[in-house]
GROMACS .gro file of C-alpha atoms in nm:
model
  221
    1MET     CA    1   5.981  -1.201   3.116
    2VAL     CA    2   5.899  -1.033   2.788
    3SER     CA    3   5.550  -1.113   2.651
    4ARG     CA    4   5.512  -1.182   2.282
    5ALA     CA    5   5.209  -1.145   2.060
    6VAL     CA    6   5.128  -1.397   1.792
    7ASN     CA    7   4.909  -1.321   1.493
    8GLN     CA    8   4.872  -1.581   1.221
    9GLY     CA    9   4.635  -1.495   0.937
   10HIS     CA   10   4.284  -1.459   1.078
   11ARG     CA   11   4.367  -1.622   1.410
   12PRO     CA   12   4.305  -1.419   1.727
   13PHE     CA   13   4.593  -1.225   1.883
   14THR     CA   14   4.738  -1.424   2.173
   15THR     CA   15   4.979  -1.321   2.442
   16LEU     CA   16   5.218  -1.561   2.614
   17THR     CA   17   5.202  -1.517   2.991
   18HIS     CA   18   5.468  -1.589   3.253
   19SER     CA   19   5.305  -1.922   3.329
   20GLY     CA   20   5.317  -2.027   2.967
   21GLY     CA   21   4.943  -1.989   2.910
   22PHE     CA   22   4.782  -1.783   2.636
   23VAL     CA   23   4.535  -1.499   2.676
   24VAL     CA   24   4.305  -1.432   2.380
   25SER     CA   25   4.237  -1.064   2.312
   26ASN     CA   26   3.929  -0.911   2.147
   27ALA     CA   27   4.138  -0.791   1.855
   28GLY     CA   28   4.114  -1.119   1.671
   29LYS     CA   29   3.741  -1.179   1.705
   30LYS     CA   30   3.580  -1.212   1.366
   31GLN     CA   31   3.248  -1.053   1.276
   32SER     CA   32   2.983  -1.246   1.091
   33SER     CA   33   2.959  -1.201   0.714
   34LEU     CA   34   2.794  -0.885   0.585
   35MET     CA   35   2.518  -1.081   0.409
   36LEU     CA   36   2.434  -1.265   0.730
   37ALA     CA   37   2.422  -0.934   0.917
   38LEU     CA   38   2.191  -0.788   0.651
   39LEU     CA   39   1.958  -1.090   0.645
   40PRO     CA   40   1.724  -0.963   0.922
   41PHE     CA   41   1.670  -0.638   0.730
   42ILE     CA   42   1.612  -0.823   0.404
   43VAL     CA   43   1.339  -1.025   0.578
   44LEU     CA   44   1.197  -0.712   0.746
   45TYR     CA   45   1.170  -0.501   0.429
   46VAL     CA   46   1.045  -0.787   0.212
   47CYS     CA   47   0.776  -0.876   0.466
   48THR     CA   48   0.674  -0.511   0.491
   49VAL     CA   49   0.637  -0.473   0.114
   50VAL     CA   50   0.440  -0.799   0.090
   51LEU     CA   51   0.210  -0.693   0.374
   52VAL     CA   52   0.152  -0.353   0.215
   53TRP     CA   53   0.068  -0.523  -0.114
   54LEU     CA   54  -0.178  -0.756   0.061
   55SER     CA   55  -0.326  -0.467   0.259
   56ARG     CA   56  -0.400  -0.273  -0.059
   57GLU     CA   57  -0.617  -0.564  -0.168
   58ASP     CA   58  -0.782  -0.638   0.168
   59MET     CA   59  -0.693  -0.411   0.459
   60ALA     CA   60  -0.919  -0.583   0.711
   61GLY     CA   61  -0.804  -0.932   0.613
   62THR     CA   62  -0.437  -0.864   0.687
   63VAL     CA   63  -0.472  -0.761   1.052
   64LYS     CA   64  -0.360  -1.106   1.175
   65TYR     CA   65  -0.046  -1.082   0.961
   66TRP     CA   66   0.039  -0.738   1.099
   67GLU     CA   67  -0.003  -0.878   1.449
   68MET     CA   68   0.254  -1.147   1.367
   69PHE     CA   69   0.476  -0.879   1.215
   70VAL     CA   70   0.518  -0.700   1.550
   71PRO     CA   71   0.739  -0.972   1.710
   72LEU     CA   72   0.945  -0.986   1.389
   73ALA     CA   73   1.010  -0.611   1.408
   74ALA     CA   74   1.101  -0.648   1.775
   75VAL     CA   75   1.356  -0.923   1.706
   76VAL     CA   76   1.515  -0.728   1.419
   77ALA     CA   77   1.531  -0.416   1.638
   78LEU     CA   78   1.710  -0.617   1.906
   79ILE     CA   79   1.960  -0.762   1.659
   80SER     CA   80   2.007  -0.434   1.475
   81GLY     CA   81   2.130  -0.229   1.767
   82TRP     CA   82   2.348  -0.499   1.924
   83GLY     CA   83   2.657  -0.401   1.726
   84SER     CA   84   2.580  -0.030   1.753
   85ALA     CA   85   2.570  -0.058   2.133
   86TYR     CA   86   2.918  -0.210   2.134
   87ALA     CA   87   3.053   0.043   1.884
   88ASN     CA   88   2.916   0.332   2.092
   89GLY     CA   89   3.067   0.197   2.412
   90GLN     CA   90   2.731   0.113   2.571
   91TRP     CA   91   2.680  -0.182   2.799
   92ARG     CA   92   2.508  -0.448   2.595
   93LEU     CA   93   2.320  -0.573   2.900
   94ILE     CA   94   2.169  -0.227   2.949
   95TYR     CA   95   2.082  -0.213   2.578
   96LEU     CA   96   1.918  -0.556   2.597
   97ILE     CA   97   1.713  -0.456   2.902
   98LYS     CA   98   1.593  -0.138   2.730
   99GLN     CA   99   1.484  -0.319   2.417
  100VAL     CA  100   1.308  -0.595   2.610
  101ILE     CA  101   1.121  -0.339   2.821
  102ILE     CA  102   1.019  -0.129   2.519
  103TRP     CA  103   0.919  -0.399   2.273
  104GLY     CA  104   0.808  -0.651   2.535
  105GLY     CA  105   0.590  -0.386   2.697
  106PHE     CA  106   0.444  -0.293   2.360
  107ILE     CA  107   0.358  -0.654   2.275
  108TRP     CA  108   0.208  -0.703   2.623
  109LEU     CA  109  -0.003  -0.387   2.577
  110LEU     CA  110  -0.131  -0.510   2.241
  111SER     CA  111  -0.221  -0.844   2.396
  112LEU     CA  112  -0.403  -0.668   2.679
  113LEU     CA  113  -0.598  -0.447   2.440
  114GLN     CA  114  -0.692  -0.751   2.237
  115THR     CA  115  -0.814  -0.926   2.552
  116LEU     CA  116  -1.026  -0.621   2.635
  117GLY     CA  117  -1.178  -0.631   2.288
  118ALA     CA  118  -1.023  -0.310   2.159
  119ASP     CA  119  -0.961  -0.464   1.817
  120THR     CA  120  -1.327  -0.563   1.792
  121SER     CA  121  -1.438  -0.212   1.886
  122LEU     CA  122  -1.208  -0.051   1.630
  123GLY     CA  123  -1.273  -0.301   1.355
  124ALA     CA  124  -1.013  -0.497   1.160
  125GLN     CA  125  -0.931  -0.217   0.915
  126LYS     CA  126  -0.865   0.050   1.179
  127THR     CA  127  -0.674  -0.202   1.389
  128THR     CA  128  -0.443  -0.266   1.094
  129PHE     CA  129  -0.374   0.106   1.054
  130ALA     CA  130  -0.319   0.142   1.428
  131LEU     CA  131  -0.066  -0.145   1.428
  132MET     CA  132   0.125  -0.001   1.135
  133PHE     CA  133   0.155   0.347   1.282
  134LEU     CA  134   0.232   0.227   1.636
  135VAL     CA  135   0.512  -0.001   1.514
  136ALA     CA  136   0.644   0.283   1.295
  137LEU     CA  137   0.643   0.528   1.587
  138LEU     CA  138   0.808   0.276   1.819
  139ALA     CA  139   1.077   0.199   1.561
  140ILE     CA  140   1.145   0.571   1.516
  141ALA     CA  141   1.158   0.630   1.893
  142THR     CA  142   1.398   0.341   1.958
  143GLY     CA  143   1.599   0.439   1.653
  144LEU     CA  144   1.652   0.792   1.780
  145ASN     CA  145   1.787   0.658   2.109
  146MET     CA  146   1.968   0.342   2.004
  147ASP     CA  147   1.992   0.262   1.635
  148TRP     CA  148   1.946   0.482   1.326
  149LYS     CA  149   1.869   0.180   1.108
  150MET     CA  150   1.541   0.124   1.290
  151LEU     CA  151   1.459   0.495   1.263
  152LEU     CA  152   1.492   0.464   0.886
  153PHE     CA  153   1.266   0.159   0.884
  154GLY     CA  154   1.010   0.333   1.105
  155ALA     CA  155   0.996   0.627   0.865
  156PHE     CA  156   0.946   0.387   0.573
  157LEU     CA  157   0.667   0.198   0.751
  158GLY     CA  158   0.500   0.526   0.847
  159LEU     CA  159   0.505   0.632   0.483
  160CYS     CA  160   0.346   0.303   0.381
  161GLY     CA  161   0.071   0.354   0.637
  162TYR     CA  162   0.010   0.709   0.518
  163LEU     CA  163  -0.027   0.591   0.159
  164LEU     CA  164  -0.271   0.319   0.259
  165VAL     CA  165  -0.494   0.541   0.474
  166ASP     CA  166  -0.624   0.739   0.178
  167PRO     CA  167  -0.559   0.669  -0.194
  168SER     CA  168  -0.535   1.044  -0.256
  169ASN     CA  169  -0.224   1.054  -0.036
  170THR     CA  170  -0.027   0.899  -0.321
  171ALA     CA  171   0.002   1.253  -0.458
  172ILE     CA  172   0.307   1.299  -0.234
  173LEU     CA  173   0.488   1.044  -0.453
  174GLN     CA  174   0.477   1.272  -0.756
  175PRO     CA  175   0.761   1.506  -0.647
  176VAL     CA  176   0.976   1.200  -0.573
  177GLY     CA  177   0.892   1.054  -0.910
  178ASP     CA  178   0.973   1.383  -1.084
  179ARG     CA  179   1.319   1.389  -0.925
  180LEU     CA  180   1.383   1.030  -1.029
  181GLY     CA  181   1.242   1.074  -1.377
  182ILE     CA  182   0.943   0.845  -1.315
  183ALA     CA  183   0.630   0.957  -1.496
  184ASP     CA  184   0.293   0.945  -1.314
  185ALA     CA  185   0.451   0.821  -0.993
  186GLN     CA  186   0.129   0.875  -0.799
  187THR     CA  187  -0.041   0.610  -1.012
  188LYS     CA  188   0.228   0.353  -0.926
  189PRO     CA  189   0.226   0.346  -0.545
  190LEU     CA  190   0.339  -0.014  -0.507
  191SER     CA  191   0.629   0.031  -0.750
  192MET     CA  192   0.732   0.346  -0.566
  193ILE     CA  193   0.709   0.169  -0.230
  194ILE     CA  194   0.934  -0.108  -0.361
  195GLY     CA  195   1.180   0.152  -0.489
  196ILE     CA  196   1.179   0.341  -0.160
  197ALA     CA  197   1.226   0.013   0.029
  198ALA     CA  198   1.528  -0.066  -0.189
  199ALA     CA  199   1.676   0.279  -0.125
  200ALA     CA  200   1.615   0.244   0.250
  201PHE     CA  201   1.782  -0.096   0.247
  202VAL     CA  202   2.089   0.045   0.069
  203LEU     CA  203   2.116   0.318   0.334
  204THR     CA  204   2.074   0.052   0.602
  205ALA     CA  205   2.358  -0.150   0.449
  206PHE     CA  206   2.578   0.161   0.448
  207MET     CA  207   2.500   0.226   0.816
  208LEU     CA  208   2.575  -0.137   0.899
  209ILE     CA  209   2.907  -0.127   0.715
  210THR     CA  210   3.000   0.189   0.907
  211THR     CA  211   2.909   0.024   1.237
  212ARG     CA  212   3.110  -0.287   1.153
  213ALA     CA  213   3.411  -0.071   1.066
  214SER     CA  214   3.380   0.102   1.404
  215ILE     CA  215   3.363  -0.234   1.580
  216ALA     CA  216   3.670  -0.361   1.396
  217ALA     CA  217   3.864  -0.045   1.482
  218LYS     CA  218   3.762  -0.069   1.847
  219ARG     CA  219   3.873  -0.431   1.869
  220ARG     CA  220   4.212  -0.346   1.718
  221SER     CA  221   4.273  -0.063   1.963
   0.00000   0.00000   0.00000
């Protein structure tokens, strides 16, 4: 008996079987809206900028907020690479296990160090810097292996940490400001950070759109 495919508007493709039942294929599965997919990154970049702003005022006083930021980064990293794993033909279960091991192990290690009093030995200010750079390095490492969007975020967070370590480091912003036509960029670190965050978010959106297009093409094939 000849099978026939039915496609009505946005409804999934269905195939009529010999028994009269219908089999739903992956081709008709709809992706979530782009804004919903971008929401985790909006939260991530906004929280980062706010934390950097607070840290410029009181580095030691923000350590507890950076500690709460780590699980947020872990959740966004998990969500971020989910679609990329499918688009690249990776098993999502393997991807999930990798992310849980990496970020779960990192959070466990931080908890262990805190129990041992490492944060007290370092002091709140140095602990804040350590958290920023460790999260940045972990995001870059996982990004290289699984998801370029997190690599971009890790680079941004690392830059923020570098600018906070020493006020004189803001001199590296001047060449960027010159290219963008911004006068005295080194005297406007927060404005530059916001601008760089916006640029990183736009690149992230472009990467996400590319990934979603790959997913759609794979489901149609």
